[in-house]
Amino acid sequence: QTGMFTYDPGFLSTAATQSAITYIDGDKGELLYRGYPIEQLAVHCNFLETCYLLLHGDLPDATQKADFTSLVTNHTMVNEQMQFFLRGFRRDAHPMAVLTGLVGALSAFYHDSTDINNPQHREIAAIRLIAKMPTLVAMAYKYGMGQPYMYPHNHLNYAGNFLRMMFGTPCEEYQVKPVLERALDRIFILHADHEQNASTSTVRLCGSSGTNPFAAIAAGVACLWGPAHGGANEAALTMLHDIQAQGGVEKIGEFIRQVKDKNSGVKLMGFGHRVYKNYDPRAKLMQETCNEVLAELGLEKDPLFKLAKALEKIALEDDYFVQRKLYPNVDFYSGIVQRAIGIPVNLFTGIFALARTVGWIAQLNEMIGDPEYKIGRPRQLFTGSTRRDVLPLAERR
Ligand code: SDX
């Protein structure tokens, strides 16, 4: 019995982590952040309110929301030296390689927030990381484009500031489109935390050594990059482009045949999940956002969106996928929304990392805040050779 939830003793004895932050019921397709359903947070709250909730355990009141927003807004700039760190990369470096480096490099600048065992340091590091991730992601993008960096503007909100740093130039005023601001804010909320996924477990294990918060979050960025995890939105859009190039909706049958052929190694990217054996609740919300953005931008006839909906319909009716409980996950539609916003495919996982930073920090702080925590040491079952002696070189076969 842990709080409101009961688990069988067998599960508890093997469960590596107990946490009070995010609850997923994979069979019901339910996702709660600190008890609040994701469907309600996505409609009634913005991303910074969700950040406050994940970090502090409850939604902020009006004063707390205003204070937290002001604190984050006033920490959005990064040290001017960071731009010289970027210059070491090739212009065509993958943005996730750049972001992994930039986040780790924050450790070299903010010494008053690097002692992970100091609650004040953790508090400041959390604000700095949430505030600076949009600036760093936009810098990685601008560096690749060969365009000047745009400094944050404190009169804009979190998503609007990021859009301007990404797509604004010093040559003219950038007008933030409210529909894009809302879509981005929702994408951030939907990706903010997801209990003990691969990158969160990486951050916990890394932070358990007592390293600084920036280094632990950089480890999470590196893990999220993988195509089986946060890289799936980039892979899902690439998959849709490939099917489109091979003939689009008419060719879906051929593609599905390849997926069913185990030897092909082809997966339906954006489908399936380690935990959800029902529809990922985030995917439904992402599809709604997709509809809204494409309609507002007059892109509802976007061939990739039509292809995605046709692929989803077939997968939801095909026994192969139904038997394996393969439903669309958060990554299936997020790529289409981000593409409509103008975000390049190779930056999709950077957006995911930007959003997930608050979840990583909340989970790291929950672990470090527990006086019983110790350095992680995953168990192993040894399957190698039994003891044997070294033979002289001449006798080795
Ligand atoms: C994220 O953990 C998290 O919470 C992650 C995440 C988060 O917010 O942090 O939710 C974000 O990472 C979402 C997942 C994004 N990844 C993808 O969309 C990549 C494509 N999906 C697959 O790689 C896969 O579904 C995984 C890795 C997500 C899960 O793989 P599992 O654990 O092997 O899935 P499973 O055990 O349920 O598979 C059952 C069967 C297997 O086939 P059989 O051996 O039974 O014949 O389904 C097959 C799998 O091979 N399968 C797929 C498939 N996913 C599983 N077949 C085709 N296409 C797929 N996408």
Tab-separated table of C-alpha atoms and ligand atoms in Angstrom:
chain	number	residue	atom	x	y	z
A	1	GLN	CA	0.000	0.000	0.000
A	2	THR	CA	1.636	3.285	-1.070
A	3	GLY	CA	-0.695	6.240	-0.528
A	4	MET	CA	-3.989	5.719	-2.406
A	5	PHE	CA	-2.563	2.954	-4.586
A	6	THR	CA	-2.121	-0.698	-3.729
A	7	TYR	CA	0.455	-2.864	-5.476
A	8	ASP	CA	1.000	-6.571	-5.034
A	9	PRO	CA	4.089	-7.266	-2.834
A	10	GLY	CA	5.791	-9.012	-5.760
A	11	PHE	CA	5.743	-5.818	-7.797
A	12	LEU	CA	6.923	-3.636	-4.896
A	13	SER	CA	9.858	-5.956	-4.197
A	14	THR	CA	11.095	-5.555	-7.781
A	15	ALA	CA	10.029	-1.932	-8.319
A	16	ALA	CA	13.256	0.109	-8.594
A	17	THR	CA	11.611	3.446	-7.833
A	18	GLN	CA	8.712	4.719	-5.742
A	19	SER	CA	7.522	8.192	-6.732
A	20	ALA	CA	4.623	10.548	-5.957
A	21	ILE	CA	4.949	12.671	-9.090
A	22	THR	CA	3.345	10.988	-12.109
A	23	TYR	CA	0.929	8.067	-12.289
A	24	ILE	CA	0.265	6.074	-15.462
A	25	ASP	CA	-2.375	3.379	-15.848
A	26	GLY	CA	-1.260	1.777	-19.121
A	27	ASP	CA	-4.351	-0.421	-19.416
A	28	LYS	CA	-6.791	2.453	-18.907
A	29	GLY	CA	-4.660	4.942	-20.850
A	30	GLU	CA	-4.602	7.293	-17.850
A	31	LEU	CA	-1.882	9.866	-17.062
A	32	LEU	CA	-1.942	11.988	-13.867
A	33	TYR	CA	0.596	14.669	-12.883
A	34	ARG	CA	0.415	14.914	-9.048
A	35	GLY	CA	-3.130	13.486	-9.302
A	36	TYR	CA	-4.409	15.874	-12.000
A	37	PRO	CA	-5.507	14.245	-15.314
A	38	ILE	CA	-3.402	15.356	-18.283
A	39	GLU	CA	-6.632	16.107	-20.196
A	40	GLN	CA	-7.590	18.787	-17.628
A	41	LEU	CA	-4.098	20.277	-17.276
A	42	ALA	CA	-3.781	20.596	-21.082
A	43	VAL	CA	-7.025	22.614	-21.205
A	44	HIS	CA	-7.048	24.636	-17.949
A	45	CYS	CA	-3.347	25.305	-17.261
A	46	ASN	CA	-0.251	26.567	-19.042
A	47	PHE	CA	3.186	24.965	-19.055
A	48	LEU	CA	4.657	27.075	-16.239
A	49	GLU	CA	1.717	26.217	-13.967
A	50	THR	CA	2.403	22.563	-14.814
A	51	CYS	CA	6.101	23.078	-13.989
A	52	TYR	CA	5.139	24.528	-10.597
A	53	LEU	CA	2.815	21.542	-10.006
A	54	LEU	CA	5.483	18.954	-10.855
A	55	LEU	CA	8.140	20.699	-8.740
A	56	HIS	CA	6.049	21.678	-5.695
A	57	GLY	CA	3.284	19.047	-5.637
A	58	ASP	CA	0.275	21.313	-6.187
A	59	LEU	CA	-1.009	23.897	-8.664
A	60	PRO	CA	0.022	27.497	-7.844
A	61	ASP	CA	-2.489	30.113	-6.684
A	62	ALA	CA	-2.531	33.446	-8.555
A	63	THR	CA	0.332	34.964	-6.535
A	64	GLN	CA	2.497	31.839	-6.700
A	65	LYS	CA	1.864	31.593	-10.467
A	66	ALA	CA	2.865	35.240	-10.998
A	67	ASP	CA	6.002	34.911	-8.832
A	68	PHE	CA	7.112	31.654	-10.494
A	69	THR	CA	6.512	33.070	-13.981
A	70	SER	CA	8.506	36.194	-13.147
A	71	LEU	CA	11.368	34.121	-11.690
A	72	VAL	CA	11.598	31.933	-14.814
A	73	THR	CA	11.259	34.921	-17.166
A	74	ASN	CA	14.162	36.696	-15.475
A	75	HIS	CA	16.523	33.755	-15.861
A	76	THR	CA	16.097	33.154	-19.612
A	77	MET	CA	19.448	34.645	-20.689
A	78	VAL	CA	22.591	32.496	-20.732
A	79	ASN	CA	26.167	33.579	-20.029
A	80	GLU	CA	27.614	35.359	-23.111
A	81	GLN	CA	30.522	32.874	-23.141
A	82	MET	CA	28.102	30.082	-24.154
A	83	GLN	CA	28.024	31.379	-27.745
A	84	PHE	CA	31.768	30.685	-28.046
A	85	PHE	CA	31.180	27.098	-26.886
A	86	LEU	CA	28.801	26.643	-29.819
A	87	ARG	CA	31.493	27.756	-32.278
A	88	GLY	CA	33.354	24.506	-31.650
A	89	PHE	CA	30.606	22.558	-33.443
A	90	ARG	CA	30.258	22.153	-37.202
A	91	ARG	CA	27.286	24.153	-38.502
A	92	ASP	CA	25.640	20.888	-39.641
A	93	ALA	CA	25.981	19.182	-36.232
A	94	HIS	CA	22.744	17.476	-35.085
A	95	PRO	CA	21.013	19.886	-32.665
A	96	MET	CA	20.820	17.128	-30.030
A	97	ALA	CA	24.626	16.797	-30.093
A	98	VAL	CA	24.839	20.566	-29.572
A	99	LEU	CA	22.147	20.578	-26.856
A	100	THR	CA	23.821	17.734	-24.936
A	101	GLY	CA	27.017	19.808	-24.909
A	102	LEU	CA	25.324	23.097	-24.016
A	103	VAL	CA	23.340	21.683	-21.079
A	104	GLY	CA	26.429	19.986	-19.657
A	105	ALA	CA	28.386	23.217	-20.134
A	106	LEU	CA	25.943	25.088	-17.847
A	107	SER	CA	27.796	23.323	-14.992
A	108	ALA	CA	30.778	25.538	-15.781
A	109	PHE	CA	28.885	28.792	-15.288
A	110	TYR	CA	26.428	28.572	-12.398
A	111	HIS	CA	28.489	27.537	-9.374
A	112	ASP	CA	25.849	28.775	-6.901
A	113	SER	CA	23.488	26.038	-8.107
A	114	THR	CA	25.694	22.991	-8.619
A	115	ASP	CA	25.613	21.350	-5.180
A	116	ILE	CA	22.833	18.816	-5.691
A	117	ASN	CA	22.649	18.087	-1.958
A	118	ASN	CA	21.903	21.748	-1.139
A	119	PRO	CA	18.121	22.480	-1.360
A	120	GLN	CA	18.718	26.141	-2.292
A	121	HIS	CA	21.094	25.108	-5.074
A	122	ARG	CA	18.509	22.606	-6.364
A	123	GLU	CA	15.803	25.297	-6.329
A	124	ILE	CA	17.946	27.764	-8.309
A	125	ALA	CA	19.163	25.059	-10.730
A	126	ALA	CA	15.539	24.078	-11.439
A	127	ILE	CA	14.581	27.665	-12.310
A	128	ARG	CA	17.712	28.158	-14.424
A	129	LEU	CA	17.224	24.945	-16.408
A	130	ILE	CA	13.506	25.548	-17.090
A	131	ALA	CA	14.263	29.165	-18.027
A	132	LYS	CA	17.329	28.521	-20.185
A	133	MET	CA	16.364	25.407	-22.147
A	134	PRO	CA	14.294	27.409	-24.698
A	135	THR	CA	17.219	29.827	-25.133
A	136	LEU	CA	19.685	26.948	-25.638
A	137	VAL	CA	17.426	25.050	-28.074
A	138	ALA	CA	16.894	28.242	-30.091
A	139	MET	CA	20.667	28.940	-30.067
A	140	ALA	CA	21.355	25.422	-31.394
A	141	TYR	CA	18.830	26.060	-34.169
A	142	LYS	CA	20.163	29.540	-35.053
A	143	TYR	CA	23.744	28.231	-35.074
A	144	GLY	CA	22.777	25.558	-37.600
A	145	MET	CA	20.971	28.175	-39.713
A	146	GLY	CA	23.924	30.584	-39.619
A	147	GLN	CA	21.587	33.263	-38.223
A	148	PRO	CA	22.245	35.602	-35.262
A	149	TYR	CA	20.962	34.514	-31.848
A	150	MET	CA	17.844	36.307	-30.618
A	151	TYR	CA	17.876	37.427	-26.988
A	152	PRO	CA	14.774	36.541	-24.917
A	153	HIS	CA	12.154	39.305	-24.552
A	154	ASN	CA	10.687	39.397	-21.038
A	155	HIS	CA	7.332	40.819	-22.138
A	156	LEU	CA	6.554	37.575	-24.015
A	157	ASN	CA	5.253	34.409	-22.350
A	158	TYR	CA	7.281	31.197	-22.239
A	159	ALA	CA	6.143	29.676	-25.556
A	160	GLY	CA	5.982	33.039	-27.346
A	161	ASN	CA	9.509	33.908	-26.221
A	162	PHE	CA	10.750	30.593	-27.605
A	163	LEU	CA	8.987	31.118	-30.954
A	164	ARG	CA	10.576	34.557	-31.283
A	165	MET	CA	14.067	33.272	-30.378
A	166	MET	CA	13.599	30.531	-32.984
A	167	PHE	CA	12.020	32.365	-35.900
A	168	GLY	CA	12.614	36.065	-35.206
A	169	THR	CA	15.522	37.995	-36.762
A	170	PRO	CA	17.014	41.387	-35.852
A	171	CYS	CA	15.685	42.679	-39.198
A	172	GLU	CA	12.026	42.946	-38.225
A	173	GLU	CA	9.520	42.664	-35.396
A	174	TYR	CA	8.382	39.028	-34.920
A	175	GLN	CA	4.623	38.615	-34.481
A	176	VAL	CA	3.817	35.617	-32.260
A	177	LYS	CA	0.784	33.723	-33.637
A	178	PRO	CA	-1.495	32.815	-30.667
A	179	VAL	CA	-2.445	29.445	-32.248
A	180	LEU	CA	1.234	28.438	-32.451
A	181	GLU	CA	1.897	29.723	-28.933
A	182	ARG	CA	-1.025	27.614	-27.606
A	183	ALA	CA	0.060	24.544	-29.598
A	184	LEU	CA	3.649	24.770	-28.349
A	185	ASP	CA	2.550	25.318	-24.749
A	186	ARG	CA	0.363	22.208	-25.001
A	187	ILE	CA	3.223	20.180	-26.522
A	188	PHE	CA	5.356	21.230	-23.531
A	189	ILE	CA	2.627	20.172	-21.044
A	190	LEU	CA	2.096	16.783	-22.715
A	191	HIS	CA	5.829	15.993	-22.666
A	192	ALA	CA	6.621	17.399	-19.181
A	193	ASP	CA	6.912	14.106	-17.261
A	194	HIS	CA	6.177	10.435	-17.681
A	195	GLU	CA	7.287	8.557	-14.529
A	196	GLN	CA	10.299	6.244	-14.837
A	197	ASN	CA	10.942	6.306	-18.616
A	198	ALA	CA	14.454	5.664	-19.945
A	199	SER	CA	15.715	9.263	-19.805
A	200	THR	CA	14.223	9.951	-16.359
A	201	SER	CA	15.808	6.783	-15.004
A	202	THR	CA	19.084	7.963	-16.559
A	203	VAL	CA	18.816	11.328	-14.787
A	204	ARG	CA	18.035	9.636	-11.448
A	205	LEU	CA	20.941	7.201	-11.744
A	206	CYS	CA	23.339	9.930	-12.882
A	207	GLY	CA	22.223	12.354	-10.135
A	208	SER	CA	22.483	9.648	-7.449
A	209	SER	CA	26.279	9.925	-7.658
A	210	GLY	CA	26.019	13.496	-6.328
A	211	THR	CA	26.990	15.108	-9.610
A	212	ASN	CA	25.608	18.567	-10.364
A	213	PRO	CA	22.037	18.994	-11.675
A	214	PHE	CA	23.183	20.308	-15.090
A	215	ALA	CA	25.334	17.221	-15.731
A	216	ALA	CA	22.474	14.908	-14.704
A	217	ILE	CA	20.030	16.679	-17.041
A	218	ALA	CA	22.615	16.534	-19.872
A	219	ALA	CA	22.634	12.728	-19.416
A	220	GLY	CA	18.838	12.753	-19.818
A	221	VAL	CA	19.140	14.770	-23.043
A	222	ALA	CA	21.600	12.202	-24.431
A	223	CYS	CA	19.291	9.268	-23.587
A	224	LEU	CA	16.159	10.961	-24.958
A	225	TRP	CA	17.894	11.342	-28.347
A	226	GLY	CA	17.446	7.616	-29.113
A	227	PRO	CA	14.845	6.727	-31.832
A	228	ALA	CA	13.110	4.228	-29.498
A	229	HIS	CA	12.484	7.068	-27.030
A	230	GLY	CA	12.371	10.808	-27.646
A	231	GLY	CA	13.778	10.466	-31.154
A	232	ALA	CA	10.568	8.677	-32.198
A	233	ASN	CA	8.801	11.894	-33.256
A	234	GLU	CA	11.625	12.631	-35.708
A	235	ALA	CA	11.527	8.963	-36.844
A	236	ALA	CA	7.704	9.023	-37.168
A	237	LEU	CA	7.750	12.042	-39.479
A	238	THR	CA	10.600	10.555	-41.517
A	239	MET	CA	8.504	7.368	-41.834
A	240	LEU	CA	5.506	9.399	-43.095
A	241	HIS	CA	7.736	11.238	-45.591
A	242	ASP	CA	9.111	7.888	-46.839
A	243	ILE	CA	5.617	6.413	-47.342
A	244	GLN	CA	4.546	9.643	-49.071
A	245	ALA	CA	7.574	9.415	-51.396
A	246	GLN	CA	6.699	5.785	-52.231
A	247	GLY	CA	3.156	6.692	-53.290
A	248	GLY	CA	1.366	7.810	-50.112
A	249	VAL	CA	-1.983	6.358	-48.971
A	250	GLU	CA	-2.064	3.845	-51.841
A	251	LYS	CA	1.200	2.358	-50.595
A	252	ILE	CA	0.234	1.974	-46.930
A	253	GLY	CA	-0.601	-1.729	-47.465
A	254	GLU	CA	2.927	-2.437	-48.694
A	255	PHE	CA	4.403	-0.587	-45.737
A	256	ILE	CA	2.211	-2.483	-43.242
A	257	ARG	CA	3.390	-5.756	-44.829
A	258	GLN	CA	7.015	-4.697	-44.209
A	259	VAL	CA	6.216	-3.885	-40.563
A	260	LYS	CA	4.636	-7.321	-40.085
A	261	ASP	CA	7.732	-8.977	-41.556
A	262	LYS	CA	9.948	-9.369	-38.462
A	263	ASN	CA	13.037	-9.665	-40.673
A	264	SER	CA	12.459	-6.229	-42.177
A	265	GLY	CA	13.292	-4.479	-38.889
A	266	VAL	CA	10.703	-1.868	-39.935
A	267	LYS	CA	8.645	-0.475	-37.050
A	268	LEU	CA	5.584	1.727	-37.074
A	269	MET	CA	7.294	4.720	-35.484
A	270	GLY	CA	5.035	6.647	-33.133
A	271	PHE	CA	3.163	3.452	-32.236
A	272	GLY	CA	3.511	1.145	-29.272
A	273	HIS	CA	4.665	1.842	-25.743
A	274	ARG	CA	6.342	0.026	-22.860
A	275	VAL	CA	3.487	0.986	-20.529
A	276	TYR	CA	0.415	2.060	-22.529
A	277	LYS	CA	-1.441	-1.007	-23.767
A	278	ASN	CA	-4.305	1.303	-24.599
A	279	TYR	CA	-4.367	4.636	-26.414
A	280	ASP	CA	-1.705	7.072	-25.070
A	281	PRO	CA	-3.908	9.900	-23.668
A	282	ARG	CA	-1.308	12.380	-24.894
A	283	ALA	CA	-1.735	11.148	-28.481
A	284	LYS	CA	-5.468	12.025	-28.427
A	285	LEU	CA	-4.679	15.545	-27.146
A	286	MET	CA	-1.888	15.897	-29.700
A	287	GLN	CA	-4.243	14.913	-32.522
A	288	GLU	CA	-6.718	17.592	-31.346
A	289	THR	CA	-3.912	20.158	-31.368
A	290	CYS	CA	-2.915	18.957	-34.819
A	291	ASN	CA	-6.454	19.508	-36.116
A	292	GLU	CA	-6.603	22.990	-34.543
A	293	VAL	CA	-3.222	24.183	-35.825
A	294	LEU	CA	-3.661	22.811	-39.356
A	295	ALA	CA	-7.181	24.269	-39.599
A	296	GLU	CA	-6.029	27.704	-38.351
A	297	LEU	CA	-3.099	27.672	-40.774
A	298	GLY	CA	-5.259	26.412	-43.650
A	299	LEU	CA	-3.222	23.190	-43.836
A	300	GLU	CA	-6.031	20.733	-43.064
A	301	LYS	CA	-5.396	19.146	-46.444
A	302	ASP	CA	-1.784	18.514	-45.395
A	303	PRO	CA	-1.018	15.198	-47.164
A	304	LEU	CA	1.110	13.956	-44.261
A	305	PHE	CA	-1.745	14.519	-41.800
A	306	LYS	CA	-4.151	12.670	-44.091
A	307	LEU	CA	-1.568	9.876	-44.434
A	308	ALA	CA	-1.110	9.731	-40.636
A	309	LYS	CA	-4.873	9.431	-40.057
A	310	ALA	CA	-5.145	6.708	-42.743
A	311	LEU	CA	-2.204	4.812	-41.194
A	312	GLU	CA	-3.733	5.103	-37.717
A	313	LYS	CA	-7.135	3.869	-38.972
A	314	ILE	CA	-5.567	0.796	-40.603
A	315	ALA	CA	-3.380	0.034	-37.567
A	316	LEU	CA	-6.347	0.299	-35.176
A	317	GLU	CA	-8.318	-2.233	-37.271
A	318	ASP	CA	-5.496	-4.648	-38.181
A	319	ASP	CA	-5.300	-7.759	-35.960
A	320	TYR	CA	-1.472	-7.675	-35.962
A	321	PHE	CA	-1.483	-4.329	-34.145
A	322	VAL	CA	-4.655	-4.936	-32.134
A	323	GLN	CA	-3.284	-8.215	-30.712
A	324	ARG	CA	-0.036	-6.466	-29.771
A	325	LYS	CA	-1.912	-3.485	-28.289
A	326	LEU	CA	-0.016	-1.103	-30.536
A	327	TYR	CA	-1.694	2.302	-30.383
A	328	PRO	CA	-0.383	5.722	-31.405
A	329	ASN	CA	1.802	7.282	-28.718
A	330	VAL	CA	2.609	10.916	-28.004
A	331	ASP	CA	5.197	10.977	-30.784
A	332	PHE	CA	2.872	10.068	-33.649
A	333	TYR	CA	1.153	13.418	-34.119
A	334	SER	CA	3.624	15.718	-32.363
A	335	GLY	CA	5.909	15.687	-35.401
A	336	ILE	CA	3.123	16.895	-37.705
A	337	VAL	CA	2.225	19.733	-35.325
A	338	GLN	CA	5.864	20.785	-34.962
A	339	ARG	CA	6.340	20.686	-38.731
A	340	ALA	CA	3.292	22.979	-39.118
A	341	ILE	CA	4.819	25.355	-36.541
A	342	GLY	CA	7.976	25.419	-38.692
A	343	ILE	CA	10.257	23.418	-36.407
A	344	PRO	CA	12.781	21.358	-38.422
A	345	VAL	CA	12.549	17.560	-38.036
A	346	ASN	CA	15.991	17.266	-36.452
A	347	LEU	CA	14.917	19.651	-33.656
A	348	PHE	CA	11.761	17.710	-32.627
A	349	THR	CA	13.639	15.810	-29.923
A	350	GLY	CA	15.150	19.087	-28.732
A	351	ILE	CA	11.596	20.341	-28.120
A	352	PHE	CA	10.853	17.105	-26.250
A	353	ALA	CA	13.995	17.657	-24.104
A	354	LEU	CA	12.979	21.279	-23.436
A	355	ALA	CA	9.602	20.102	-22.128
A	356	ARG	CA	10.882	17.058	-20.221
A	357	THR	CA	13.526	19.066	-18.341
A	358	VAL	CA	11.013	19.944	-15.602
A	359	GLY	CA	10.058	16.274	-15.177
A	360	TRP	CA	13.697	15.237	-14.953
A	361	ILE	CA	14.363	17.926	-12.323
A	362	ALA	CA	11.252	17.066	-10.277
A	363	GLN	CA	12.160	13.357	-10.279
A	364	LEU	CA	15.823	14.091	-9.457
A	365	ASN	CA	14.861	16.416	-6.590
A	366	GLU	CA	12.368	13.856	-5.238
A	367	MET	CA	15.159	11.277	-5.069
A	368	ILE	CA	17.823	13.613	-3.620
A	369	GLY	CA	15.308	15.034	-1.134
A	370	ASP	CA	14.811	11.560	0.362
A	371	PRO	CA	17.329	11.229	3.231
A	372	GLU	CA	17.420	7.466	2.620
A	373	TYR	CA	18.681	7.731	-0.988
A	374	LYS	CA	22.007	6.150	-1.926
A	375	ILE	CA	24.022	6.017	-5.132
A	376	GLY	CA	22.254	3.772	-7.664
A	377	ARG	CA	23.734	0.368	-8.430
A	378	PRO	CA	21.538	-1.680	-10.825
A	379	ARG	CA	21.702	-5.440	-10.164
A	380	GLN	CA	22.989	-7.928	-12.756
A	381	LEU	CA	22.476	-11.635	-13.397
A	382	PHE	CA	25.966	-12.884	-14.471
A	383	THR	CA	25.793	-15.135	-17.554
A	384	GLY	CA	29.500	-15.275	-18.538
A	385	SER	CA	32.383	-17.758	-18.076
A	386	THR	CA	33.078	-19.476	-14.770
A	387	ARG	CA	36.620	-18.991	-13.269
A	388	ARG	CA	39.440	-20.101	-15.549
A	389	ASP	CA	43.262	-19.605	-15.757
A	390	VAL	CA	45.224	-17.600	-18.319
A	391	LEU	CA	47.181	-19.855	-20.738
A	392	PRO	CA	50.588	-18.855	-22.203
A	393	LEU	CA	50.145	-17.231	-25.619
A	394	ALA	CA	51.598	-20.281	-27.443
A	395	GLU	CA	48.963	-22.538	-25.870
A	396	ARG	CA	45.934	-20.380	-26.630
A	397	ARG	CA	43.552	-21.672	-29.336
B	1	SDX	C1	8.395	7.461	-25.748
B	1	SDX	O1	8.727	5.128	-21.459
B	1	SDX	C2	8.114	6.210	-21.762
B	1	SDX	O2	7.261	6.633	-21.073
B	1	SDX	C3	8.540	6.862	-23.044
B	1	SDX	C4	7.718	8.063	-23.463
B	1	SDX	C5	7.919	9.203	-22.513
B	1	SDX	O3	7.050	10.071	-22.468
B	1	SDX	O4	9.026	9.269	-21.882
B	1	SDX	O5	6.354	7.727	-23.520
B	1	SDX	C6	8.135	8.574	-24.826
B	1	SDX	O6	9.513	7.014	-25.833
B	1	SDX	C7	7.222	6.859	-26.503
B	1	SDX	C8	7.652	5.658	-27.367
B	1	SDX	C9	8.273	6.239	-28.632
B	1	SDX	N1	8.895	5.150	-29.421
B	1	SDX	C10	8.369	4.810	-30.604
B	1	SDX	O7	7.287	5.218	-31.051
B	1	SDX	C11	9.259	3.880	-31.403
B	1	SDX	C12	8.381	2.763	-31.957
B	1	SDX	N2	7.901	2.020	-30.814
B	1	SDX	C13	8.659	0.810	-30.510
B	1	SDX	O8	10.043	0.932	-30.655
B	1	SDX	C14	8.145	0.155	-29.246
B	1	SDX	O9	6.787	0.234	-29.242
B	1	SDX	C15	8.642	0.588	-27.894
B	1	SDX	C16	10.126	0.619	-27.812
B	1	SDX	C17	8.095	1.918	-27.558
B	1	SDX	C18	8.128	-0.466	-26.953
B	1	SDX	O10	8.700	-1.658	-27.389
B	1	SDX	P1	8.341	-3.021	-26.663
B	1	SDX	O11	8.479	-2.868	-25.199
B	1	SDX	O12	9.083	-4.140	-27.352
B	1	SDX	O13	6.807	-3.171	-27.000
B	1	SDX	P2	6.016	-4.436	-26.701
B	1	SDX	O14	6.727	-5.363	-25.761
B	1	SDX	O15	4.649	-3.969	-26.299
B	1	SDX	O16	5.949	-5.169	-28.141
B	1	SDX	C19	4.961	-6.158	-28.335
B	1	SDX	C20	5.104	-6.608	-29.774
B	1	SDX	C21	6.496	-7.094	-30.144
B	1	SDX	O17	6.295	-7.989	-31.215
B	1	SDX	P3	6.240	-9.622	-30.907
B	1	SDX	O18	7.604	-9.941	-30.343
B	1	SDX	O19	5.120	-9.797	-29.873
B	1	SDX	O20	5.948	-10.238	-32.247
B	1	SDX	O21	4.834	-5.491	-30.662
B	1	SDX	C22	5.981	-5.254	-31.476
B	1	SDX	C23	7.159	-5.858	-30.737
B	1	SDX	O22	8.177	-6.210	-31.669
B	1	SDX	N3	6.104	-3.790	-31.603
B	1	SDX	C24	6.025	-3.144	-32.756
B	1	SDX	C25	6.121	-1.786	-32.412
B	1	SDX	N4	6.237	-1.663	-31.089
B	1	SDX	C26	6.214	-2.919	-30.580
B	1	SDX	N5	5.908	-3.591	-34.037
B	1	SDX	C27	5.871	-2.619	-34.971
B	1	SDX	N6	5.944	-1.274	-34.736
B	1	SDX	C28	6.065	-0.845	-33.460
B	1	SDX	N7	6.143	0.468	-33.214
